[in-house]
PDB file of C-alpha atoms in Angstrom:
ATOM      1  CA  UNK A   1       0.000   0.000   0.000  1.00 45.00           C
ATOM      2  CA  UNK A   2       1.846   2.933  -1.196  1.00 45.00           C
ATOM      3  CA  UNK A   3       0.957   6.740   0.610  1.00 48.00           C
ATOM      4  CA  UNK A   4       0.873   9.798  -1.435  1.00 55.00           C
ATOM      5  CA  UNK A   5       3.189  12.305  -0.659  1.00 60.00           C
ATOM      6  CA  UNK A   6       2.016  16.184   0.327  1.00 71.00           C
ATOM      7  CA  UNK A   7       4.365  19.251   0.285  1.00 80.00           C
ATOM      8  CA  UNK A   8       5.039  21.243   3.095  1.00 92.00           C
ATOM      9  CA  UNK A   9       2.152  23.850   4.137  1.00 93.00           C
ATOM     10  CA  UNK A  10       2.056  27.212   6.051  1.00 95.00           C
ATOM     11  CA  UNK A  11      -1.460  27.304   7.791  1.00 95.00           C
ATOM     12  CA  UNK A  12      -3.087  30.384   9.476  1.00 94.00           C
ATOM     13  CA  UNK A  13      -4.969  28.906  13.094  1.00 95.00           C
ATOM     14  CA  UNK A  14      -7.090  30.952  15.798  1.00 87.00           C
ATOM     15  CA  UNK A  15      -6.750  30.062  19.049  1.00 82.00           C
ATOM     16  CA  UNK A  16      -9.270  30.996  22.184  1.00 77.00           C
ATOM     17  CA  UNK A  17      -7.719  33.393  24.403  1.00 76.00           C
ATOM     18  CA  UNK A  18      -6.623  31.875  27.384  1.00 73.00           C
ATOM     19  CA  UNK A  19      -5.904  34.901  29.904  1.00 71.00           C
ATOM     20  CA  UNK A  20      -8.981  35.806  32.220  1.00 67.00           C
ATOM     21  CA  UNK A  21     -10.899  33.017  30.416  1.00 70.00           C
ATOM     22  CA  UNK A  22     -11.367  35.607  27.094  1.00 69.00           C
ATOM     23  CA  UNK A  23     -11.735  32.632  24.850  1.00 67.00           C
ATOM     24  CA  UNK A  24     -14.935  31.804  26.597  1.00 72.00           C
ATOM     25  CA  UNK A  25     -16.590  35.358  25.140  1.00 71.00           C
ATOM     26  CA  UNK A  26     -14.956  34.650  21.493  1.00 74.00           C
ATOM     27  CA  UNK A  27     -12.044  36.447  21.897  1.00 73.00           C
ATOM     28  CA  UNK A  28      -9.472  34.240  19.958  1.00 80.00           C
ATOM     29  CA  UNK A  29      -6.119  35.134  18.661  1.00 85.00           C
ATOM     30  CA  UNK A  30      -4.082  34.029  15.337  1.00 92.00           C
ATOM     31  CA  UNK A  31      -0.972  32.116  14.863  1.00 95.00           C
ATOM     32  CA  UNK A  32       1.311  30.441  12.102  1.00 96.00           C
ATOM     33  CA  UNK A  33       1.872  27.185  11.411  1.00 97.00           C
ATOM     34  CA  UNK A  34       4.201  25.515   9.192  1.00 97.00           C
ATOM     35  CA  UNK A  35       3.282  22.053   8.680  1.00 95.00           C
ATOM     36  CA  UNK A  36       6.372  20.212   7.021  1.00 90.00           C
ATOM     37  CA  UNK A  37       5.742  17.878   4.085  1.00 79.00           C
ATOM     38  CA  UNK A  38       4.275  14.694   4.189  1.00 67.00           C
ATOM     39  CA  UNK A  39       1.231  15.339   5.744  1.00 53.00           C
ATOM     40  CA  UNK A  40      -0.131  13.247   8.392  1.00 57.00           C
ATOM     41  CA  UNK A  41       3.479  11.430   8.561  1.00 65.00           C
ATOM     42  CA  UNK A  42       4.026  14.196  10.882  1.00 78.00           C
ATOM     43  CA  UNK A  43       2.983  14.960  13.966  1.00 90.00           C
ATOM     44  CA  UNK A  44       1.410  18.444  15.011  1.00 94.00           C
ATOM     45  CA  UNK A  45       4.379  18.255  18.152  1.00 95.00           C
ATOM     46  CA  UNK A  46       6.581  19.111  14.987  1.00 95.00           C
ATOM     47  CA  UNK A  47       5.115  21.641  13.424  1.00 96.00           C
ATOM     48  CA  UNK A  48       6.342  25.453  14.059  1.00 97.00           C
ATOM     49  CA  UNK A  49       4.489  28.112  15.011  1.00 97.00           C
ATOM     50  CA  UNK A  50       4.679  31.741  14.598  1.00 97.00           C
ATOM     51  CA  UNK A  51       2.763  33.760  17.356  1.00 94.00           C
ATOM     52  CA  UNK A  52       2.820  37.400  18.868  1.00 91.00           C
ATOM     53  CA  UNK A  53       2.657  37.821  22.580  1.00 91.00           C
ATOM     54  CA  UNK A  54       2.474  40.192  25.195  1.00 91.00           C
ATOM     55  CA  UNK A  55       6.124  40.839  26.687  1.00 93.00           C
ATOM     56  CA  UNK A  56       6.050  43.098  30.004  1.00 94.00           C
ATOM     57  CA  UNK A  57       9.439  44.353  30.658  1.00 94.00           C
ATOM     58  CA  UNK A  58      10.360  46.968  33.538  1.00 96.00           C
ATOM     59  CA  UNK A  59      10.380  49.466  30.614  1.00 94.00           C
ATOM     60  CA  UNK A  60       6.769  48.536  29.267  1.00 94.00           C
ATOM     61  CA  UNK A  61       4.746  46.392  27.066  1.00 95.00           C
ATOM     62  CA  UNK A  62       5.783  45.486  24.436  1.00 94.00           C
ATOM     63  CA  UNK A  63       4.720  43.212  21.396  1.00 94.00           C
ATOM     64  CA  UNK A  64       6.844  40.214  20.290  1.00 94.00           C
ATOM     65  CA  UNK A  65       6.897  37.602  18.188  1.00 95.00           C
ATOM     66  CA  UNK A  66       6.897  34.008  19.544  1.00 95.00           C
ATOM     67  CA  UNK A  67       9.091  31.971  17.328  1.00 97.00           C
ATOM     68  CA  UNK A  68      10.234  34.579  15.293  1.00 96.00           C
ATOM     69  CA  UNK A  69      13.093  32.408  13.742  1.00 97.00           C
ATOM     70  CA  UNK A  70      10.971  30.013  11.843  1.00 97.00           C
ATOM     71  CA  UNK A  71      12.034  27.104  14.646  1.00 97.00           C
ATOM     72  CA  UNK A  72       9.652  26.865  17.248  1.00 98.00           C
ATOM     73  CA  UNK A  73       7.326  23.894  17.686  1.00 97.00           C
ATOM     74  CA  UNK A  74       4.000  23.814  18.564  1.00 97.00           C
ATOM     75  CA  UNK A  75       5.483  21.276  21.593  1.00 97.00           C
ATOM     76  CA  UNK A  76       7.753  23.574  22.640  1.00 97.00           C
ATOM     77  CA  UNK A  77       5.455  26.842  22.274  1.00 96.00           C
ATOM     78  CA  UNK A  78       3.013  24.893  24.484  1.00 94.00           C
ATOM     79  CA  UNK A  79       5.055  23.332  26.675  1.00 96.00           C
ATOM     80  CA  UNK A  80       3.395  20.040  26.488  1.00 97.00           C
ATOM     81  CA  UNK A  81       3.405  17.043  23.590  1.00 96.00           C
ATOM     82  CA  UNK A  82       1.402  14.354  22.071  1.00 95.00           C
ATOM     83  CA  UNK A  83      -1.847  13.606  23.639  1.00 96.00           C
ATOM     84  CA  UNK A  84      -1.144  16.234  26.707  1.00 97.00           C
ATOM     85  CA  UNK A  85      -0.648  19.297  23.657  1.00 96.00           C
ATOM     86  CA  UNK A  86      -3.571  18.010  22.083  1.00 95.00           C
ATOM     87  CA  UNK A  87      -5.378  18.602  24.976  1.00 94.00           C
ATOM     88  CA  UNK A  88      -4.258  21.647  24.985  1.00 91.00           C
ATOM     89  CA  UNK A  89      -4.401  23.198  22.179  1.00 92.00           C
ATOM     90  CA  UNK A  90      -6.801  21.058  20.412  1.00 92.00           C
ATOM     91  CA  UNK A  91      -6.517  19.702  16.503  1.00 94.00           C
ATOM     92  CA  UNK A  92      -5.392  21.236  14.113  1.00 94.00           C
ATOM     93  CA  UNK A  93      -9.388  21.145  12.821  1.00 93.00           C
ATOM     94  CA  UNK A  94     -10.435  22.844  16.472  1.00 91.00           C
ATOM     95  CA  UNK A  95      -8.224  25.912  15.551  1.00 93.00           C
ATOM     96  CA  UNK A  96      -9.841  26.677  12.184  1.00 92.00           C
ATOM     97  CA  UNK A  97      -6.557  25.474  11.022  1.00 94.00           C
ATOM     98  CA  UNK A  98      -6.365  26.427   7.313  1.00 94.00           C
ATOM     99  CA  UNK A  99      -3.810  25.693   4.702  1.00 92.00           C
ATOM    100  CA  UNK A 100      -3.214  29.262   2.813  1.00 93.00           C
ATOM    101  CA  UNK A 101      -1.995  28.650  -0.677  1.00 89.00           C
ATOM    102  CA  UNK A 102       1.403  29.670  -1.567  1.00 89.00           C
ATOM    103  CA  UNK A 103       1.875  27.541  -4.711  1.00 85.00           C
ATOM    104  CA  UNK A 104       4.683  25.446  -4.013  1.00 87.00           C
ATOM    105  CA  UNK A 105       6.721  27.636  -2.241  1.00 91.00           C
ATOM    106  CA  UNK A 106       5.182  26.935   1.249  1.00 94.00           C
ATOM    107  CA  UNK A 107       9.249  27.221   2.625  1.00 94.00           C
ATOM    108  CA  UNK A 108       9.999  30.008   1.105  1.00 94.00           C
ATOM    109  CA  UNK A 109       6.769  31.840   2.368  1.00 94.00           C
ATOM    110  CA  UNK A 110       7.617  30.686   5.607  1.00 96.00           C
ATOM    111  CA  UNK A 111      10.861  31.963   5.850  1.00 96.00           C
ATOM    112  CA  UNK A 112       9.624  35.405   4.600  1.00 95.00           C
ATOM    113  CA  UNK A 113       7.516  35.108   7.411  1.00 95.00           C
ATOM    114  CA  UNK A 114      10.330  34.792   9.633  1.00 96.00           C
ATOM    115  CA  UNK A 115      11.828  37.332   8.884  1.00 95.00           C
ATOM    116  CA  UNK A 116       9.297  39.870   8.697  1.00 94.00           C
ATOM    117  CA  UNK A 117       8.125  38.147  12.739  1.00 94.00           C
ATOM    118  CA  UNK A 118      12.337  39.149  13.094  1.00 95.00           C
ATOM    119  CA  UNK A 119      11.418  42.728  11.892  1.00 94.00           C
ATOM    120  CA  UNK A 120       9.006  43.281  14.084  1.00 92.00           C
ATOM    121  CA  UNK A 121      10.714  42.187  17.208  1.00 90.00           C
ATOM    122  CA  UNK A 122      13.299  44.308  16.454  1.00 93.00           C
ATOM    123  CA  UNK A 123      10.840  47.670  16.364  1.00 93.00           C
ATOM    124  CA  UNK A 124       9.951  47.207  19.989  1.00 91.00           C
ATOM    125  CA  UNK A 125       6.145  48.328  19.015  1.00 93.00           C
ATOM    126  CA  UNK A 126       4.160  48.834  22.287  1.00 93.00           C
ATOM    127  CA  UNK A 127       0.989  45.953  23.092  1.00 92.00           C
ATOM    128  CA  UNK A 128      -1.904  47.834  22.736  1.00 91.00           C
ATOM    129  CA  UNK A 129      -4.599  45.210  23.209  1.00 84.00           C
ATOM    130  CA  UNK A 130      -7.481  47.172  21.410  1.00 79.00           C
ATOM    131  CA  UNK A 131      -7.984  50.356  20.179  1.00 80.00           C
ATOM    132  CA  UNK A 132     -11.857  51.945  19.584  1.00 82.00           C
ATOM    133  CA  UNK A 133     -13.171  52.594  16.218  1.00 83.00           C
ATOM    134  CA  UNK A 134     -11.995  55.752  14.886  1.00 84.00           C
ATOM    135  CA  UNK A 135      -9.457  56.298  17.603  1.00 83.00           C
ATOM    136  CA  UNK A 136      -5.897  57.408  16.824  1.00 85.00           C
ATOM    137  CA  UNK A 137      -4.750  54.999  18.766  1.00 83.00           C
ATOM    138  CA  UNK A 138      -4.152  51.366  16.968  1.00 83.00           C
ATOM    139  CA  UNK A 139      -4.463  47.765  18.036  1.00 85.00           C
ATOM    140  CA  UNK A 140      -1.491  46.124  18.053  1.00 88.00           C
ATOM    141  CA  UNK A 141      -1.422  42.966  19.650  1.00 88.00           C
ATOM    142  CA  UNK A 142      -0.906  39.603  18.920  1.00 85.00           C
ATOM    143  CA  UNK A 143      -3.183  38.990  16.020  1.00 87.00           C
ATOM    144  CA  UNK A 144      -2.068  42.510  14.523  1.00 85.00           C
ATOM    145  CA  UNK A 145       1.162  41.413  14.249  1.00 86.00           C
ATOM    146  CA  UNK A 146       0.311  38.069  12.532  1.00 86.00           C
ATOM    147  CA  UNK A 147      -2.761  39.764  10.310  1.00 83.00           C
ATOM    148  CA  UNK A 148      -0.349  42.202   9.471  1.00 83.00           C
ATOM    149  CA  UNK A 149       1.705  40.174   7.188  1.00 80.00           C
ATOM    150  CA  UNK A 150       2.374  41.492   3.664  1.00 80.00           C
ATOM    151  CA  UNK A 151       1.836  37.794   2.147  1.00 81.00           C
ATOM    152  CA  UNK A 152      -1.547  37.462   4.226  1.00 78.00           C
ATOM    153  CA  UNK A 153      -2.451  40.713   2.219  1.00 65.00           C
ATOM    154  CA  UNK A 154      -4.414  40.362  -1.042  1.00 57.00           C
ATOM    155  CA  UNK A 155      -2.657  40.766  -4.052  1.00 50.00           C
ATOM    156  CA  UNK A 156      -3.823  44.496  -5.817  1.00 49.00           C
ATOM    157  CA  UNK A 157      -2.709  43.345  -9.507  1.00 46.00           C
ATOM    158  CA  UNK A 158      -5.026  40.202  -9.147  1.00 44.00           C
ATOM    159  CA  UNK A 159      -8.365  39.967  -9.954  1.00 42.00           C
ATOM    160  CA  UNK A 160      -8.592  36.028  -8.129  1.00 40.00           C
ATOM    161  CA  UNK A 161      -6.352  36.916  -5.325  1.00 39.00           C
ATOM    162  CA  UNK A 162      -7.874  34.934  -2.218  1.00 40.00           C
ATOM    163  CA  UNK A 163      -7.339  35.022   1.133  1.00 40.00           C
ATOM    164  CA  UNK A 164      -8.412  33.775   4.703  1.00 38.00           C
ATOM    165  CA  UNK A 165     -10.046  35.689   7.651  1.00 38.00           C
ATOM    166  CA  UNK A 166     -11.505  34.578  11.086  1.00 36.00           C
ATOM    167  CA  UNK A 167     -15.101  35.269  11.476  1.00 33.00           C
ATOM    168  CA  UNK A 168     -15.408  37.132  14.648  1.00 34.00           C
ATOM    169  CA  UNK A 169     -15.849  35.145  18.044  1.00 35.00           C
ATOM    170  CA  UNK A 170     -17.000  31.847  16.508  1.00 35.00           C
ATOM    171  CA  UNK A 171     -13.391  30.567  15.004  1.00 36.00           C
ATOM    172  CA  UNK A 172     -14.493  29.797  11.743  1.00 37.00           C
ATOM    173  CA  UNK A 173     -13.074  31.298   8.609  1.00 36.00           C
ATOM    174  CA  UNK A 174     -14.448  33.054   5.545  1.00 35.00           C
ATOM    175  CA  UNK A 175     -12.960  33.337   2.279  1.00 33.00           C
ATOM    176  CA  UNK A 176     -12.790  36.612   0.857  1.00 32.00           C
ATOM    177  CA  UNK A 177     -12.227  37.467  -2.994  1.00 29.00           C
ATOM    178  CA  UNK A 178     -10.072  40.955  -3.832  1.00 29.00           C
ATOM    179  CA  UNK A 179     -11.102  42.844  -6.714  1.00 26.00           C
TER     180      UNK A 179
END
């Protein structure tokens, strides 16, 4: 019985937010995954993640970037592995994992990724958990810093450029078209 082989893919996932119990009122937050090839050979303890976090420092709060160098795992980020991160985290299924489509070049996105995540740790941006509509003041936090991605962006020069976004609160996703 021979398997069929599947190339690497970089996958956009919202997670419920843990602090204060937040992910119980549909307040999620997004990460990166990059799922190497081979699908299913392996396992999600394996797989790295990209995520911003909240980093208080004696000189504020700042925003950083969770495996900015491409190399984290998901067991690592989570501190747990197998059955005990599942439990965790979930599936990748119970994060609205989904599989954003680079075209083959699921590597070199990622590593574009990385160093953009690399970028922005370096810029020391303050957390700013929300900001109100209107207000001067932006949100920059950790989803910000993963939604802000320029290859999470649509595509201006494409009529069929497609990308993913989380519904709000209920962790689905819904597929927008750019024209």
């Amino acid at each position: 019985m021979s398997r069929e082989l599947s190339l690497p893919r970089v996958r956009i996932e919202w997670i419920p937010v843990q602090m204060y119990g937040l992910g119980r009122l549909g307040f999620d937050y997004l990460q990166l995954v990059f799922e190497p090839g081979d699908a299913g050979a392996v396992n999600q303890d394996d797989w790295f993640v990209m995520e911003g976090v909240r980093e208080a420092t004696r000189d504020g709060t700042f925003l950083s970037i969770e495996g900015a160098d491409g190399r984290n795992t998901l067991a690592n980020a989570n501190l747990a592995s197998r059955a005990e991160l599942t439990n965790k985290i979930g599936t990748p299924e119970h994060r609205g994992s989904r599989a954003l489509p680079f075209e083959g070049d699921e590597f070199g996105a990622w590593e574009t990724m990385s160093s953009y995540a690399r970028d922005i740790e370096a810029e020391d941006y303050p957390y700013i958990a929300f900001g109100l509509p209107g207000s001067p003041t932006p949100t920059i936090n950790s989803s910000s810093a993963i939604a802000s991605h320029p290859l999470l962006r649509p595509r201006p020069h494409s009529d069929t450029s497609l990308w993913y976004a989380p519904v709000a609160g209920n962790g689905d996703a819904a597929r927008h078209r750019h024209r």
